[in-house]
Coordinates of C-alpha atoms and ligand atoms in Angstrom, one line a residue:
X211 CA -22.7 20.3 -4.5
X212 CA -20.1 21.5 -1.7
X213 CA -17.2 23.6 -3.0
X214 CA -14.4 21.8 -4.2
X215 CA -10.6 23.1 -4.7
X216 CA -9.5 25.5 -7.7
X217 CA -7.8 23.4 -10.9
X218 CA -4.4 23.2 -10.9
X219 CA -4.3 23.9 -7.3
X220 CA -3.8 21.5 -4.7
X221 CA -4.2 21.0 -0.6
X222 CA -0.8 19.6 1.0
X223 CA -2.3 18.0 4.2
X224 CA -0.1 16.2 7.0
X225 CA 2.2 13.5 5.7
X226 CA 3.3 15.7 2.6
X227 CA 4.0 19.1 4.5
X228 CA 6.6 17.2 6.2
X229 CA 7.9 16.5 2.8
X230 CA 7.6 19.6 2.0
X231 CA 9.5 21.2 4.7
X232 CA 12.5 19.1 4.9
X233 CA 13.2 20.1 1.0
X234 CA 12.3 23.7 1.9
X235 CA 15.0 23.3 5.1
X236 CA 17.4 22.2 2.9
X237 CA 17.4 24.9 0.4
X238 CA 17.5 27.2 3.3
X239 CA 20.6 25.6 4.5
X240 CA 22.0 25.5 1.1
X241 CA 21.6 29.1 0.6
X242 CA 23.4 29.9 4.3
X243 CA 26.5 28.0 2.7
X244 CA 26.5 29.7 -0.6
X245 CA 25.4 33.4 1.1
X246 CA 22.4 34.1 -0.5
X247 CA 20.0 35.4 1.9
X248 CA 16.2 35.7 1.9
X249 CA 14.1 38.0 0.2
X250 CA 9.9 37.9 0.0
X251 CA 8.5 40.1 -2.3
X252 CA 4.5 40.4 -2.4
X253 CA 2.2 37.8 -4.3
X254 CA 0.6 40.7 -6.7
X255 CA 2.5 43.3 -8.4
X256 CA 1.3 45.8 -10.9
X257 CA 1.1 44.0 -14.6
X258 CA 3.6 46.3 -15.7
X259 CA 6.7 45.0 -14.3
X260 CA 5.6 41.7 -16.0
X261 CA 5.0 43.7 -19.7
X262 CA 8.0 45.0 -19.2
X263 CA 10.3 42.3 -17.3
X264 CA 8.8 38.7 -18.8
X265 CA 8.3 40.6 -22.0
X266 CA 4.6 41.1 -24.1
X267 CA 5.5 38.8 -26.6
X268 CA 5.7 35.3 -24.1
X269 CA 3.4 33.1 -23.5
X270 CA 3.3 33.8 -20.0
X271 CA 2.5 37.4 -20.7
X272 CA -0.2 36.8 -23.2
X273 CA -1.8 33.8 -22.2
X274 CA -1.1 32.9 -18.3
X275 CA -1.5 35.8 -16.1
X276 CA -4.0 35.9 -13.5
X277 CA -4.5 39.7 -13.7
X278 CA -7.4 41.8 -12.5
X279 CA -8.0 45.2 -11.2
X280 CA -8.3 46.4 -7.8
X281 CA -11.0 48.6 -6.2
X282 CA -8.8 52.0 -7.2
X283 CA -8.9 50.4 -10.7
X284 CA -5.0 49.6 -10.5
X285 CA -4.0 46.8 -13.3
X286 CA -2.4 44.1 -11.1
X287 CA -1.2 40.8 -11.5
X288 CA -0.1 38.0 -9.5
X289 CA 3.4 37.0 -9.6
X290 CA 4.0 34.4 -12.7
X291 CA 7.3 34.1 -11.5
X292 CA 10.0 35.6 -9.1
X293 CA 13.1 37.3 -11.1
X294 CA 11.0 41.1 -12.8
X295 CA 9.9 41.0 -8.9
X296 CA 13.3 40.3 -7.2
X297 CA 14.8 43.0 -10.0
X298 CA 11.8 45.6 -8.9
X299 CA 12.7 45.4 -5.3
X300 CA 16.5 45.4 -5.7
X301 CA 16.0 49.3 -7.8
X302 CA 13.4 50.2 -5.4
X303 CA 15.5 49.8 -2.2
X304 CA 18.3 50.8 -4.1
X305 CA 20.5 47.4 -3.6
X306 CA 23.3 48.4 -5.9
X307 CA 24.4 50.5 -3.2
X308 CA 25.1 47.8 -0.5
X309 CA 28.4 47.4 0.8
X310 CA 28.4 43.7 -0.5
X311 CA 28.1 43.1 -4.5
X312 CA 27.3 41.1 -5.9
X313 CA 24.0 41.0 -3.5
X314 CA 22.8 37.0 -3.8
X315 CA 18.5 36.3 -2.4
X316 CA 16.5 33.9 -2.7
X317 CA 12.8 33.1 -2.0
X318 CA 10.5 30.1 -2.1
X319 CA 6.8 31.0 -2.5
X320 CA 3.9 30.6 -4.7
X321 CA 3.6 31.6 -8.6
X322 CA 0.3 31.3 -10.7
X323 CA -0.2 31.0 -14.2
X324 CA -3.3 30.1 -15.9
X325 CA -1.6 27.0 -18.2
X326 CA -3.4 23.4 -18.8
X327 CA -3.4 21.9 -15.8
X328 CA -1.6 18.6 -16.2
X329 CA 0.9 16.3 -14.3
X330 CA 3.7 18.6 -13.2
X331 CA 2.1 21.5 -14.0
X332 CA -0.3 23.7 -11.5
X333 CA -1.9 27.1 -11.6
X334 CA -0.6 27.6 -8.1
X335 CA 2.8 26.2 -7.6
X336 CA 5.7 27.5 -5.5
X337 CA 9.1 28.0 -6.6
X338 CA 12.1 28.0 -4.9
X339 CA 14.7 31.0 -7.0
X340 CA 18.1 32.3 -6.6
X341 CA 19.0 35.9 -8.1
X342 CA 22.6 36.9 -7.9
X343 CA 22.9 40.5 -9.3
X344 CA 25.6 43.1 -9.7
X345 CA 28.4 40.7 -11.2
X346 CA 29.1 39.4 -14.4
X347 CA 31.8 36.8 -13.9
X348 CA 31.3 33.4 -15.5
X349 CA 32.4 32.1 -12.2
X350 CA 29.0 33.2 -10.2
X351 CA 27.5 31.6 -13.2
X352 CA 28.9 28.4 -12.2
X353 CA 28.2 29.3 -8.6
X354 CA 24.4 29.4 -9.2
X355 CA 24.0 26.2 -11.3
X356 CA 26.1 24.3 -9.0
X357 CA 23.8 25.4 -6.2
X358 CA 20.6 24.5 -8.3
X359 CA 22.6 20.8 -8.5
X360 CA 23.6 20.7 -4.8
X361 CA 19.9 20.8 -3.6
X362 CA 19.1 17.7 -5.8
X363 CA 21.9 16.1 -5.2
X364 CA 21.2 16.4 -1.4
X365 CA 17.8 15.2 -1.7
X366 CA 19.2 12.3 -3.0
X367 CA 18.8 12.4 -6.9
X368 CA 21.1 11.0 -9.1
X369 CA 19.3 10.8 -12.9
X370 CA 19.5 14.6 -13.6
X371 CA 20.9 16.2 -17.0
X372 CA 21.9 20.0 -17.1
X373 CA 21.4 21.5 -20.5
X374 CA 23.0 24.7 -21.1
X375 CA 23.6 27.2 -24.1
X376 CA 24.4 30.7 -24.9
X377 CA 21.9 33.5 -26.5
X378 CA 24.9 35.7 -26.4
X379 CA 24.7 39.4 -25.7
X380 CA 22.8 42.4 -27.7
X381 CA 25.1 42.3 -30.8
X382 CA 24.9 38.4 -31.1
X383 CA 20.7 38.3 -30.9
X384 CA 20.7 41.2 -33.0
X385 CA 22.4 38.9 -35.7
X386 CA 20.3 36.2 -34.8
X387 CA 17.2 38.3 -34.9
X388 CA 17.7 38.9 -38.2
X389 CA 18.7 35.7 -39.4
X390 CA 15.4 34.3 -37.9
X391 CA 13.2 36.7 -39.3
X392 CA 15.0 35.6 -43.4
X393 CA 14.3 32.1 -42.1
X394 CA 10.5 32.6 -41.1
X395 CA 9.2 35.3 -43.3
X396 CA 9.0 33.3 -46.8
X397 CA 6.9 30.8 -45.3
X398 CA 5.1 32.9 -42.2
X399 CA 2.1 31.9 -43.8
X400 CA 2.3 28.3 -42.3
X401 CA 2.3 29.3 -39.1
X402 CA 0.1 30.3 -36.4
X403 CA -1.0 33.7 -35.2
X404 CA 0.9 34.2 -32.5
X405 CA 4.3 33.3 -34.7
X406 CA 3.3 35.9 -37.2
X407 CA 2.7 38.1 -34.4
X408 CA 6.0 37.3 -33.3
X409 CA 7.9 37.5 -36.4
X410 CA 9.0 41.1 -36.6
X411 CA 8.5 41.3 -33.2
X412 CA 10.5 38.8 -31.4
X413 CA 11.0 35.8 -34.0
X414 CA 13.2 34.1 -31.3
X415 CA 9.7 33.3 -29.7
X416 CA 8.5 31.5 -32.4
X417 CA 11.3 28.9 -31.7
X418 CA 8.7 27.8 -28.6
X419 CA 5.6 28.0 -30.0
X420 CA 3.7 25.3 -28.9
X421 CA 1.1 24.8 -31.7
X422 CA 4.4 24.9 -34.7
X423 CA 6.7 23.0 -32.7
X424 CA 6.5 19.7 -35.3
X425 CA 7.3 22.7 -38.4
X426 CA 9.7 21.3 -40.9
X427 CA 11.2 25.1 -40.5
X428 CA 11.6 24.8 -36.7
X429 CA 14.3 22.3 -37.4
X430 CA 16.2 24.0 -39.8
X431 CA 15.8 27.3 -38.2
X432 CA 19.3 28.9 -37.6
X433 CA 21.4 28.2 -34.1
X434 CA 22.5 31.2 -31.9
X435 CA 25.5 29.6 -31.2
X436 CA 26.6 30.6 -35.2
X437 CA 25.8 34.4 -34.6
X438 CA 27.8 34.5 -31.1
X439 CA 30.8 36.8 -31.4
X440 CA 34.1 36.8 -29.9
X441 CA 32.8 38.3 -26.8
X442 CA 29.9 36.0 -25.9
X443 CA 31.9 33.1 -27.0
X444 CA 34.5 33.9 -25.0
X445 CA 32.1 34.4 -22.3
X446 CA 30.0 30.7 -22.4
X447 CA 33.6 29.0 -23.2
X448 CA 35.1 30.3 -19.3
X449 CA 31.4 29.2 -17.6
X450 CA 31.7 25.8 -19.4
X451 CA 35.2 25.6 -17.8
X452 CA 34.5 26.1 -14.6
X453 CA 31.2 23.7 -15.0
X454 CA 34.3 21.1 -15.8
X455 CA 36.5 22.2 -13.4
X456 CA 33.4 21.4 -10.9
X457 CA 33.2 18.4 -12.3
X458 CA 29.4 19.0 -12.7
X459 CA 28.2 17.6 -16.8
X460 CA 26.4 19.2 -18.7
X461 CA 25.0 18.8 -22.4
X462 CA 24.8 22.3 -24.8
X463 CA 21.4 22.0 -26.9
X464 CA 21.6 25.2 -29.2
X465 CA 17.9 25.3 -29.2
X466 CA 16.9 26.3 -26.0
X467 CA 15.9 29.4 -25.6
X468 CA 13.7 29.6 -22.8
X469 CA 10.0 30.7 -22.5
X470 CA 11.1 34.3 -20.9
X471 CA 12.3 37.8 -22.8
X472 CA 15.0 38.8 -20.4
X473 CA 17.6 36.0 -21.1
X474 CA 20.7 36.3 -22.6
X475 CA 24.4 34.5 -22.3
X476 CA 24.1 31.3 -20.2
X477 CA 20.9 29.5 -20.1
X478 CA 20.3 26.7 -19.1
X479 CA 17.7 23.7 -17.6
X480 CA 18.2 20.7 -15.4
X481 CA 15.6 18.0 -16.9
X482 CA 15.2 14.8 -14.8
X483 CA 16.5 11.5 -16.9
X484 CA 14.3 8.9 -14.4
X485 CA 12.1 6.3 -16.0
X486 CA 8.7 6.8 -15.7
X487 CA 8.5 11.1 -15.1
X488 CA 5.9 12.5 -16.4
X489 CA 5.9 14.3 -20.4
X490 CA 7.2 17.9 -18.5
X491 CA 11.0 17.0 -17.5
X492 CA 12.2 20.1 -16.8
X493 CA 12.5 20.7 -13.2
X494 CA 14.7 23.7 -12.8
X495 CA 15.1 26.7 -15.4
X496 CA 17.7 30.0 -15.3
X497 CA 19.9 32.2 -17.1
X498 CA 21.7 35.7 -17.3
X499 CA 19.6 38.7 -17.6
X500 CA 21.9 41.8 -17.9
X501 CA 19.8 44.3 -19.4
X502 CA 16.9 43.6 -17.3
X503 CA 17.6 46.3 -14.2
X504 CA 17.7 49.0 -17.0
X505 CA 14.6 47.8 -18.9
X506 CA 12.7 48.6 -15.3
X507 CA 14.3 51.4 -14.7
X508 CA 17.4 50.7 -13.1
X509 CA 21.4 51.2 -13.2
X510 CA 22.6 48.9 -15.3
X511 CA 23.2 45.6 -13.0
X512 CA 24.1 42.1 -14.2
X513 CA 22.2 39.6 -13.3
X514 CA 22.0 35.3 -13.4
X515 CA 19.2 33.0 -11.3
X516 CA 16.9 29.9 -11.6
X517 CA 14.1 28.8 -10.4
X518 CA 12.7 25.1 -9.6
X519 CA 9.4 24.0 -8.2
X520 CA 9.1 21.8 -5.3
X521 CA 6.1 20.2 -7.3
X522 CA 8.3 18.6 -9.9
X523 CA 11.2 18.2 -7.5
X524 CA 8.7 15.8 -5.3
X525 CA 7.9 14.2 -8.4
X526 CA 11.1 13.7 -9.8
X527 CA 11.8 11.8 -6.2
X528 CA 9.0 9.8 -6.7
X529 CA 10.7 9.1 -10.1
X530 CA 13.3 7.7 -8.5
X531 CA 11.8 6.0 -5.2
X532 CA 13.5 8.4 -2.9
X533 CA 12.3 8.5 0.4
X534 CA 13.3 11.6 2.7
X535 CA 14.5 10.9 6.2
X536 CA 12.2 12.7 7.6
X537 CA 12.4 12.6 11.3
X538 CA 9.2 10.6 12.6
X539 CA 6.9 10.0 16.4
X540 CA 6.8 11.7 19.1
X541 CA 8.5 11.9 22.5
X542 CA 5.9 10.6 24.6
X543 CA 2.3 9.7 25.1
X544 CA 0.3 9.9 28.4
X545 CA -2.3 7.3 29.0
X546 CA -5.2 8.7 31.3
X547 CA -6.6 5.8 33.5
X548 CA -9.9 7.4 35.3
X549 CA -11.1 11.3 35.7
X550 CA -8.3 12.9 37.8
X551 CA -5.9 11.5 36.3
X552 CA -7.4 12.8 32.9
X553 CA -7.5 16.1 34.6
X554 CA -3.8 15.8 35.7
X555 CA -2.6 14.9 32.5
X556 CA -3.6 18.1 31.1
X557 CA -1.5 20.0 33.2
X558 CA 1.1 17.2 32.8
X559 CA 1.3 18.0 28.9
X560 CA 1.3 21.3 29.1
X561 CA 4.5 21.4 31.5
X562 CA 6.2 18.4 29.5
X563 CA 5.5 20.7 25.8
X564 CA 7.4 24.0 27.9
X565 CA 10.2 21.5 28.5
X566 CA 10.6 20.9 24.9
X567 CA 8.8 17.6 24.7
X568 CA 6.7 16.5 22.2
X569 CA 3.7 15.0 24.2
X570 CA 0.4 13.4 22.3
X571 CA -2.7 12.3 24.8
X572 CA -6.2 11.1 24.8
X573 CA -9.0 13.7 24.4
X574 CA -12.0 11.4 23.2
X575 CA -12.4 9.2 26.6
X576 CA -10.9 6.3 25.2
X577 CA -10.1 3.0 26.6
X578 CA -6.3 2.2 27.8
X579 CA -5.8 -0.1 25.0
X580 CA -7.3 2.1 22.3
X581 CA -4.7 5.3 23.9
X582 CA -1.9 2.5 23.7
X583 CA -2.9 1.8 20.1
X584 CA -2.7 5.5 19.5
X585 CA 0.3 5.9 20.9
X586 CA 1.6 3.3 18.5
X587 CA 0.5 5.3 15.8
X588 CA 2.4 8.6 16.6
X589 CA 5.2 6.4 16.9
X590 CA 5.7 7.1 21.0
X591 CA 9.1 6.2 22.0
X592 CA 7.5 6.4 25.6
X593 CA 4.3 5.9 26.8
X594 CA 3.8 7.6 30.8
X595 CA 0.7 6.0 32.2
X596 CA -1.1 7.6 35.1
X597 CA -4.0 6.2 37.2
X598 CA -6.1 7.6 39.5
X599 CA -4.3 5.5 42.1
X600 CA -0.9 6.4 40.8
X601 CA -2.3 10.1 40.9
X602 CA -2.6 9.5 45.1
X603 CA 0.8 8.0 45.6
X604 CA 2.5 10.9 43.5
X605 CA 3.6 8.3 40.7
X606 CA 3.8 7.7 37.8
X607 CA 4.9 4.6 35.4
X608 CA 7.0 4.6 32.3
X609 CA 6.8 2.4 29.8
X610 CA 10.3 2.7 27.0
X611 CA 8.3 1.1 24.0
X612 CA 11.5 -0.3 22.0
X613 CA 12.0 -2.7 24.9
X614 CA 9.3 -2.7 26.7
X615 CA 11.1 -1.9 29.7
X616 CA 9.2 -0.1 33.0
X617 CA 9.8 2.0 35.4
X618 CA 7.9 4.3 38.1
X619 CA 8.8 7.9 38.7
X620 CA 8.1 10.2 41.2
X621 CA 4.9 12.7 39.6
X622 CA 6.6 15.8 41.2
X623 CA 9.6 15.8 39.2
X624 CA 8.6 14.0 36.8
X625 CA 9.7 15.8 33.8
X626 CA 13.2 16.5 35.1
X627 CA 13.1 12.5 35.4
X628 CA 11.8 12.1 32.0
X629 CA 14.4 14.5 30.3
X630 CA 17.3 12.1 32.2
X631 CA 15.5 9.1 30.6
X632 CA 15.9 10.8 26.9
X633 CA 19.4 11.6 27.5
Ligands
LIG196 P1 10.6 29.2 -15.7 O1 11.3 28.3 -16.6 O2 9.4 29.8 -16.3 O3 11.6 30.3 -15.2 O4 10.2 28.4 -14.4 C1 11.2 27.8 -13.6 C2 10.6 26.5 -13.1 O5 9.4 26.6 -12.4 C3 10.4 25.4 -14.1 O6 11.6 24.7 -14.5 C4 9.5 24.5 -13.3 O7 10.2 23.7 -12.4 C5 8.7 25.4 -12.5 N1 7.3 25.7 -13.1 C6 7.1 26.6 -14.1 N2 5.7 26.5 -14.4 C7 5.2 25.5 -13.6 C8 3.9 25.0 -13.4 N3 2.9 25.5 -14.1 N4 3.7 24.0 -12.5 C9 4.8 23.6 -11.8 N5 6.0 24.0 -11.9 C10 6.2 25.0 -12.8 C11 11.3 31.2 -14.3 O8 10.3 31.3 -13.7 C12 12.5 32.2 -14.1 N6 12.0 33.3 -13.2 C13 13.7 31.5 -13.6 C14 14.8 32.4 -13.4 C15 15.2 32.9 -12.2 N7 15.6 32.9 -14.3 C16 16.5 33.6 -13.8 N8 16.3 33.7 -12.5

């Protein structure tokens, strides 16, 4: 049997790269207008940064990492996700000290994580992030979920919900912590491994265990929001405002917490609402993670992001019948009628493509017609047709395909000619 892809994986062949670059262009532009600017990290990083950034206890940590060792017997892993990575590289080149704070990045690449494969979730998929460390006013918190909503908005979707809640700062979990672990502990029993595991060790993760999720206890387990004090309330009350003041809604759902360790203040999702999407809604997840620079060995830096794939965006504007105006055909298409000609129009293509033309011809001998029918499939807007005959008099005719109108230029300038035609 010949080899067939990886599971969870997938080719994008042409007709959905085009797709896929027009949403990638966007973000790109987005992120000029907001000032965040690019930053690429490498694929595989050691699996420590991941212990110690995603935190041991997720399910990303324990059960998704594709993490092997190298031939100096180095424990790496590659990237799950973007923000321990984006964190690494800000201590390492020693960020905090750049003229401009907070600094704002972004990247779009590929994460792995060994999960079920089903729709909306891949083992490979790529993720477009945002970090913005080094501040910690509610307003850049606002900034960075009202960039998340721009991009989907531009694409054209209109059934989105943004659900948002506080886990508050140290003090606050601390409370909640404990309050958890009373909840849990007199019926631990009931539970899985894992959520004993998780119990004394971080009982908050218990709250997205997969396997207990239906638990009467899960229900009645106690809200963060009731353990916030003054500070952290204070905190998610002025991001809320300014969400109003930017008009953009939002829903707060107490219970999410979020599948990663370094969270804490805002968090928040953006879930798509269209009929018909798929079981997995969320499209876009982020949060604060003060704390986390330290916990890799950094100065102590604020920090808020998200990240969305461009797999579930695609499928949320499939959701929704969204078709991207992606630009289509091509400039022009040279029909070859005998050998020279052929010959010519080699030459011919190659000077029209320096011009900045995009040319298409015939390499497999065909018949006029069948090049004509080509040309109709790349969409020509012209079609320049050149005969041997033509070739001797030094012309060449031009067909304008939306009316059908001719015309015969002179071959020596022709592509100064053809450029005056465009215009
Ligand atoms: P996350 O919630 O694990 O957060 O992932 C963010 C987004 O990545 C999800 O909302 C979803 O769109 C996409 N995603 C996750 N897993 C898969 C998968 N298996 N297949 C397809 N898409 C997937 C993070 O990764 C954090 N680093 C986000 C962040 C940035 N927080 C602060 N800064």
């Amino acid at each position: 049997m010949s080899i067939q892809i990886p599971r969870g994986t997938q080719d994008l062949l042409p007709g959905q790269t085009e797709i896929w670059q027009y949403i990638e262009k966007t973000a790109r532009e987005i992120c000029l207008r907001y000032q965040y600017k690019e930053i690429r990290t490498p694929i595989f990083e050691h699996t420590e940064l991941f212990l110690r950034g995603v935190g041991d206890t997720t399910d990303i940590v324990q059960k998704e990492m594709y993490s092997f060792q190298d031939r100096g017997e180095r424990n790496l892993t590659l990237r799950p996700e973007g923000t321990a990575s984006v964190v690494r590289s800000y201590i390492e080149n020693k960020m905090f000290g750049w003229a401009n704070q907070p600094v704002k990045l972004y990247y779009i690449g590929p994460m792995f994580r060994y999960e079920r494969p089903q729709a909306g979730r891949f083992r490979q998929f790529v993720q477009f992030g945002i970090e913005a460390l080094g501040s910690k006013d509610p307003g850049i918190d606002a900034e960075v979920l009202s960039l998340a909503m721009s991009l989907y908005k531009e694409l054209g979707l209109k059934k989105l919900k943004l659900v948002i809640n506080s886990l508050g700062d140290k003090e606050s979990r601390m409370a909640h912590r404990n309050a958890l672990i009373e909840h849990f502990q007199p019926r631990i029993g009931e539970f899985c491994g894992d959520c004993q595991n998780r119990l004394e060790k971080n009982p908050l993760r218990i709250l997205d265990c997969k396997k207990d999720h239906d638990h009467e206890l899960m229900k009645t387990a106690p809200s963060i929001i009731e353990y916030l004090n003054d500070e952290s309330r204070v905190y998610f009350d002025k991001v809320k405002q300014h969400l109003t003041d930017l008009e953009i809604d939002f829903v707060e759902d107490p219970t999410l917490v979020r599948g990663l360790d370094y969270y804490n203040h805002t968090a928040f999702e953006i879930m798509s609402d269209a009929e018909g999407f798929g079981a997995i809604t969320t499209l876009c997840g982020g949060g604060r993670y003060n704390g986390l620079s330290e916990e890799l060995g950094g100065p102590e830096t604020p920090g808020i992001g998200f990240a969305l794939s461009i797999e579930r965006l695609i499928a949320a504007l499939q959701a929704e019948n969204i078709e991207l105006p992606i630009k289509k055909g091509i400039d022009c298409y040279l029909v070859s009628l005998g050998e020279a000609a052929k010959d010519y129009n080699v030459k011919l293509a190659h000077q029209m493509r320096s011009a900045g033309i995009t040319v298409e011809k015939d390499y497999q001998d065909r018949k006029v017609k069948a090049q004509f029918k080509s040309a109709d499939r790349l969409e020509a807007r012209y079609v320049a047709t050149l005969g041997d005959d033509e070739l001797a008099n030094d012309k060449i005719n031009v067909k304008f395909m939306e009316t059908g109108e001719q015309v015969q230029l002179e071959l020596a300038t022709f592509v100064e000619q053809f450029k005056k035609l465009q215009a």
